Structure formats: C-alpha cells, structure tokens
Tab-separated table of C-alpha atoms in Angstrom:
chain	number	residue	atom	x	y	z
A	374	LYS	CA	112.480	109.947	104.471
A	375	ASN	CA	108.689	110.212	104.514
A	376	GLU	CA	107.171	112.629	107.012
A	377	VAL	CA	104.757	109.891	108.108
A	378	GLU	CA	105.906	106.308	108.554
A	379	GLN	CA	103.649	103.384	109.368
A	380	SER	CA	104.572	99.934	110.610
A	381	PRO	CA	104.112	97.219	109.794
A	382	GLN	CA	103.352	97.583	106.083
A	383	ASN	CA	101.506	94.271	106.108
A	384	LEU	CA	99.989	92.369	108.995
A	385	THR	CA	98.237	89.013	108.994
A	386	ALA	CA	96.568	87.703	112.143
A	387	GLN	CA	93.997	85.203	113.330
A	388	GLU	CA	90.492	86.164	114.314
A	389	GLY	CA	90.350	87.276	117.918
A	390	GLU	CA	93.913	88.574	118.139
A	391	PHE	CA	94.793	92.020	119.497
A	392	ILE	CA	96.155	94.194	116.689
A	393	THR	CA	98.507	97.171	116.914
A	394	ILE	CA	99.425	99.446	114.021
A	395	ASN	CA	102.006	102.158	114.564
A	396	CYS	CA	102.493	105.610	113.070
A	397	SER	CA	105.517	107.858	113.549
A	398	TYR	CA	105.879	111.359	112.184
A	399	SER	CA	108.743	113.773	111.964
A	400	VAL	CA	107.053	117.159	111.783
A	401	GLY	CA	104.975	119.396	113.990
A	402	ILE	CA	101.297	118.653	113.730
A	403	SER	CA	97.998	120.015	114.971
A	404	ALA	CA	96.226	116.650	114.840
A	405	LEU	CA	96.532	113.084	113.609
A	406	HIS	CA	93.910	111.079	111.745
A	407	TRP	CA	93.352	107.363	111.334
A	408	LEU	CA	91.482	106.224	108.237
A	409	GLN	CA	90.289	102.878	106.955
A	410	GLN	CA	90.296	101.918	103.277
A	411	HIS	CA	88.020	99.020	102.486
A	412	PRO	CA	88.994	96.296	99.981
A	413	GLY	CA	86.583	97.927	97.534
A	414	GLY	CA	88.534	101.178	97.753
A	415	GLY	CA	86.252	103.332	99.876
A	416	ILE	CA	87.929	105.444	102.585
A	417	VAL	CA	86.342	106.348	105.917
A	418	SER	CA	87.631	108.406	108.823
A	419	LEU	CA	88.043	106.526	112.083
A	420	PHE	CA	89.567	109.035	114.500
A	421	MET	CA	91.076	112.463	114.816
A	422	LEU	CA	93.455	112.891	117.769
A	423	SER	CA	95.336	115.849	119.120
A	424	SER	CA	96.220	114.276	122.476
A	425	GLY	CA	95.578	111.251	124.647
A	426	LYS	CA	93.330	108.438	123.601
A	427	LYS	CA	90.034	107.804	121.828
A	428	LYS	CA	87.895	104.668	121.716
A	429	HIS	CA	85.139	103.641	119.348
A	430	GLY	CA	83.806	100.130	119.708
A	431	ARG	CA	86.736	97.726	119.360
A	432	LEU	CA	89.072	100.415	118.015
A	433	ILE	CA	91.377	102.448	120.255
A	434	ALA	CA	93.719	105.185	119.079
A	435	THR	CA	96.445	106.778	121.159
A	436	ILE	CA	98.905	109.558	120.510
A	437	ASN	CA	102.103	110.693	122.242
A	438	ILE	CA	102.868	114.193	121.029
A	439	GLN	CA	106.319	114.342	122.662
A	440	GLU	CA	107.433	111.121	120.997
A	441	LYS	CA	105.663	111.941	117.709
A	442	HIS	CA	103.972	108.558	117.700
A	443	SER	CA	100.458	107.164	117.474
A	444	SER	CA	99.035	103.665	117.655
A	445	LEU	CA	95.790	102.144	116.450
A	446	HIS	CA	94.630	99.067	118.346
A	447	ILE	CA	91.909	96.629	117.406
A	448	THR	CA	90.611	94.322	120.122
A	449	ALA	CA	88.995	90.950	119.351
A	450	SER	CA	89.834	91.286	115.649
A	451	HIS	CA	87.406	89.953	113.068
A	452	PRO	CA	87.761	89.163	109.352
A	453	ARG	CA	85.611	92.213	108.568
A	454	ASP	CA	88.429	94.358	110.029
A	455	SER	CA	90.563	93.371	107.036
A	456	ALA	CA	91.416	96.635	105.298
A	457	VAL	CA	94.202	99.140	104.781
A	458	TYR	CA	94.623	101.455	107.760
A	459	ILE	CA	96.065	104.859	106.988
A	460	CYS	CA	97.632	107.394	109.330
A	461	ALA	CA	97.579	111.059	108.306
A	462	VAL	CA	98.920	114.141	110.046
A	463	ASP	CA	97.384	117.579	109.904
A	464	ARG	CA	100.139	120.119	109.381
A	465	GLY	CA	97.813	123.041	109.605
A	466	ALA	CA	95.766	124.855	106.962
A	467	GLN	CA	93.531	121.785	107.023
A	468	LYS	CA	95.947	119.829	104.805
A	469	LEU	CA	96.811	116.207	105.533
A	470	VAL	CA	100.012	114.285	104.865
A	471	PHE	CA	99.410	110.560	104.611
A	472	GLY	CA	101.378	107.462	105.511
A	473	GLN	CA	101.614	104.614	103.031
A	474	GLY	CA	99.108	102.499	104.919
A	475	THR	CA	99.136	99.160	106.718
A	476	ARG	CA	97.398	96.269	105.008
A	477	LEU	CA	95.657	94.152	107.668
A	478	THR	CA	94.329	90.675	106.952
A	479	ILE	CA	92.374	88.811	109.623
A	480	ASN	CA	91.933	85.120	108.934
A	481	PRO	CA	88.958	83.210	110.376
B	1250	ASN	CA	72.436	112.637	102.182
B	1251	ALA	CA	74.516	111.395	99.280
B	1252	GLY	CA	77.700	112.532	101.008
B	1253	VAL	CA	80.551	112.989	98.527
B	1254	THR	CA	80.027	111.775	94.978
B	1255	GLN	CA	82.477	111.606	92.091
B	1256	THR	CA	81.886	111.441	88.361
B	1257	PRO	CA	82.983	109.416	86.453
B	1258	LYS	CA	83.975	106.222	88.294
B	1259	PHE	CA	86.275	104.986	85.516
B	1260	ARG	CA	87.865	106.608	82.488
B	1261	VAL	CA	90.455	105.713	79.894
B	1262	LEU	CA	92.186	108.559	78.062
B	1263	LYS	CA	94.782	108.779	75.358
B	1264	THR	CA	97.874	110.894	75.930
B	1265	GLY	CA	97.095	114.524	75.213
B	1266	GLN	CA	93.342	114.301	75.758
B	1267	SER	CA	91.626	116.462	78.327
B	1268	MET	CA	88.951	115.694	80.874
B	1269	THR	CA	87.235	117.026	83.972
B	1270	LEU	CA	86.484	115.077	87.129
B	1271	LEU	CA	83.493	116.295	89.104
B	1272	CYS	CA	83.186	116.131	92.873
B	1273	ALA	CA	79.954	117.076	94.623
B	1274	GLN	CA	79.082	117.201	98.329
B	1275	ASP	CA	75.768	117.911	99.996
B	1276	MET	CA	77.028	118.531	103.537
B	1277	ASN	CA	77.694	122.268	103.147
B	1278	HIS	CA	81.399	121.806	103.912
B	1279	GLU	CA	83.773	124.664	103.237
B	1280	TYR	CA	86.900	122.568	102.713
B	1281	MET	CA	87.289	120.280	99.710
B	1282	TYR	CA	90.295	118.346	98.446
B	1283	TRP	CA	91.543	116.365	95.469
B	1284	TYR	CA	93.989	113.519	96.124
B	1285	ARG	CA	95.657	110.909	93.980
B	1286	GLN	CA	96.545	107.432	95.199
B	1287	ASP	CA	99.281	105.407	93.522
B	1288	PRO	CA	100.512	101.899	94.371
B	1289	GLY	CA	103.110	101.919	97.144
B	1290	MET	CA	102.507	105.568	97.932
B	1291	GLY	CA	100.221	107.338	100.322
B	1292	LEU	CA	97.454	109.637	99.234
B	1293	ARG	CA	98.901	112.876	97.893
B	1294	LEU	CA	97.161	116.216	97.824
B	1295	ILE	CA	96.755	117.745	94.357
B	1296	HIS	CA	94.708	120.891	95.049
B	1297	TYR	CA	92.337	122.044	97.738
B	1298	SER	CA	89.748	124.719	98.426
B	1299	VAL	CA	88.832	126.486	101.642
B	1300	GLY	CA	85.590	127.888	100.295
B	1301	GLU	CA	83.578	128.865	97.258
B	1302	GLY	CA	85.703	130.745	94.729
B	1303	THR	CA	89.028	129.773	96.345
B	1304	THR	CA	91.606	127.173	95.327
B	1305	ALA	CA	95.186	126.419	96.359
B	1306	LYS	CA	97.982	124.105	95.296
B	1307	GLY	CA	98.799	120.976	97.196
B	1308	GLU	CA	101.779	118.649	97.062
B	1309	VAL	CA	101.509	117.516	93.401
B	1310	PRO	CA	99.606	120.206	91.426
B	1311	ASP	CA	101.485	120.108	88.105
B	1312	GLY	CA	99.337	119.100	85.150
B	1313	TYR	CA	96.058	119.739	86.980
B	1314	ASN	CA	93.710	122.678	87.354
B	1315	VAL	CA	90.721	123.107	89.641
B	1316	SER	CA	87.684	125.299	90.077
B	1317	ARG	CA	85.192	125.857	92.890
B	1318	LEU	CA	82.504	128.033	91.374
B	1319	LYS	CA	79.822	126.609	93.650
B	1320	LYS	CA	80.323	125.560	97.258
B	1321	GLN	CA	79.055	122.052	96.657
B	1322	ASN	CA	81.213	121.302	93.591
B	1323	PHE	CA	84.967	120.958	93.153
B	1324	LEU	CA	86.208	120.219	89.638
B	1325	LEU	CA	89.586	118.726	88.729
B	1326	GLY	CA	90.797	119.238	85.172
B	1327	LEU	CA	93.520	117.560	83.169
B	1328	GLU	CA	94.354	119.774	80.209
B	1329	SER	CA	96.685	117.346	78.417
B	1330	ALA	CA	96.719	113.919	80.017
B	1331	ALA	CA	100.001	112.034	80.452
B	1332	PRO	CA	100.612	108.374	81.374
B	1333	SER	CA	102.072	109.579	84.695
B	1334	GLN	CA	98.577	110.754	85.612
B	1335	THR	CA	97.260	107.200	85.620
B	1336	SER	CA	95.989	106.885	89.160
B	1337	VAL	CA	92.974	106.633	91.412
B	1338	TYR	CA	91.628	110.073	92.267
B	1339	PHE	CA	89.747	110.759	95.472
B	1340	CYS	CA	87.804	113.838	96.359
B	1341	ALA	CA	87.085	114.693	99.989
B	1342	SER	CA	85.306	117.326	101.988
B	1343	ARG	CA	86.021	118.161	105.592
B	1344	GLU	CA	84.166	119.058	108.699
B	1345	TRP	CA	86.230	119.942	111.773
B	1346	ASP	CA	87.409	116.514	112.816
B	1347	GLU	CA	86.432	114.269	109.946
B	1348	GLN	CA	87.156	113.957	106.256
B	1349	PHE	CA	84.485	112.474	104.010
B	1350	PHE	CA	85.796	110.756	100.907
B	1351	GLY	CA	84.187	110.104	97.582
B	1352	PRO	CA	84.291	106.599	96.076
B	1353	GLY	CA	87.190	107.412	93.762
B	1354	THR	CA	87.766	107.700	90.022
B	1355	ARG	CA	90.091	105.213	88.356
B	1356	LEU	CA	91.837	106.977	85.476
B	1357	THR	CA	94.083	105.266	82.948
B	1358	VAL	CA	96.081	107.305	80.446
B	1359	LEU	CA	97.424	105.310	77.516
C-alpha cells in the first residue's frame, strides 16, 4: 500500500463546477504539499499545509491531521485548471513522498 | 531569476553509456533534490543535498551518483545506463514552504 493515496485518479468536469481532490496518508508527517503539473510537464507548488486551511485565488486546501487526510478544492473551475494535481507529504529531513497524482480535465 | 534549470532537456543513450545531468538554481537554496517520474507512479526521490558538499540517498538511489561541489549546482550521474533508467528526471530546490522544480529531462535508454 502506498504511503500517499490520491482519489480520484482521473476526474473530468464541466467548466464552472466545484472540484474536490482527496489525499490520504498513512504515516506521520510534518507538512503536506499540493503541486500542479501542467500538460507540458512543468511542476509548480501550490500550497504547503501543516494544519487548517489555506486559500489562494480559486484554490482552497484543507488538512485534517487526526484523520490523515487533505483535500484540494477548485471553485468555478476553468479549462486552464486542467492539469495533474499531486499531493506530497513531508516526512521530515525535508524529503517528500508523492502520491500518484489526479488528472483533472475541465471541458468548456 | 532563471529559477531552476536542467541540462539537457532530452537525451537518448545506449545501454552501458554514461552521462551527467546538470541542475542549476540561482535562488541560493540550501536543499536540492533529484527525482524520477515514471508512468503510473508518483515522483520518487533519487538523491538529495542539504547544502554544498553534502549528498544523501533517497528512495531509489541505485545506479545513480550525485555531487554538489557548488551550492548552485547539483549533478546527477549515470555510470552505466540501463533501460530501467528510462524516465523523466526532475531537479528541485527548496525554500521553507515551497519546492521549485526544473523543467525536466526526458531520458531514453535503448
């Protein structure tokens, strides 16, 4: 069993829909990261969370440390949000363990 | 700021050949990482460095060596390439709460 599990693996939605991507982990962590990988392959950091909730524009990330679970939400989704979203947990020593990613496609 | 750059972007090797991938960052970050990304799998850590002159093994270090002689550069070497090393390689550097990734190197070993 992977230490970091994401669901769903693939998600297709219509423009404007509210999107939720989930991440569960089975180990102790110091922080959790959400990343976005563009269709061209580039990877950018979206959030780092150690508790609670963070918001940046239309993206919201939450984490529940007790339940070992995090969610990434996208409000008013747009085709440009189409990408692979990756959850990664920081197990200390600044090393990340990554989930397999969720491929999101937003249709116009 | 160029951020994190990787050289080369693409490479095709024959089994047994050697090569070095170069990662450079201009953000004065202490931490640098080499990852590989394979279809159906998450990014996996090969080696990492917590500062100039230091390196450490990650999750999948076999068949790779690294060096960090200068703070801004992190080199990944393949001494004798194998088809199992066909992958996309990403370098990253880290500030406290954010990792900065290079554009990736697509390596094919025939």
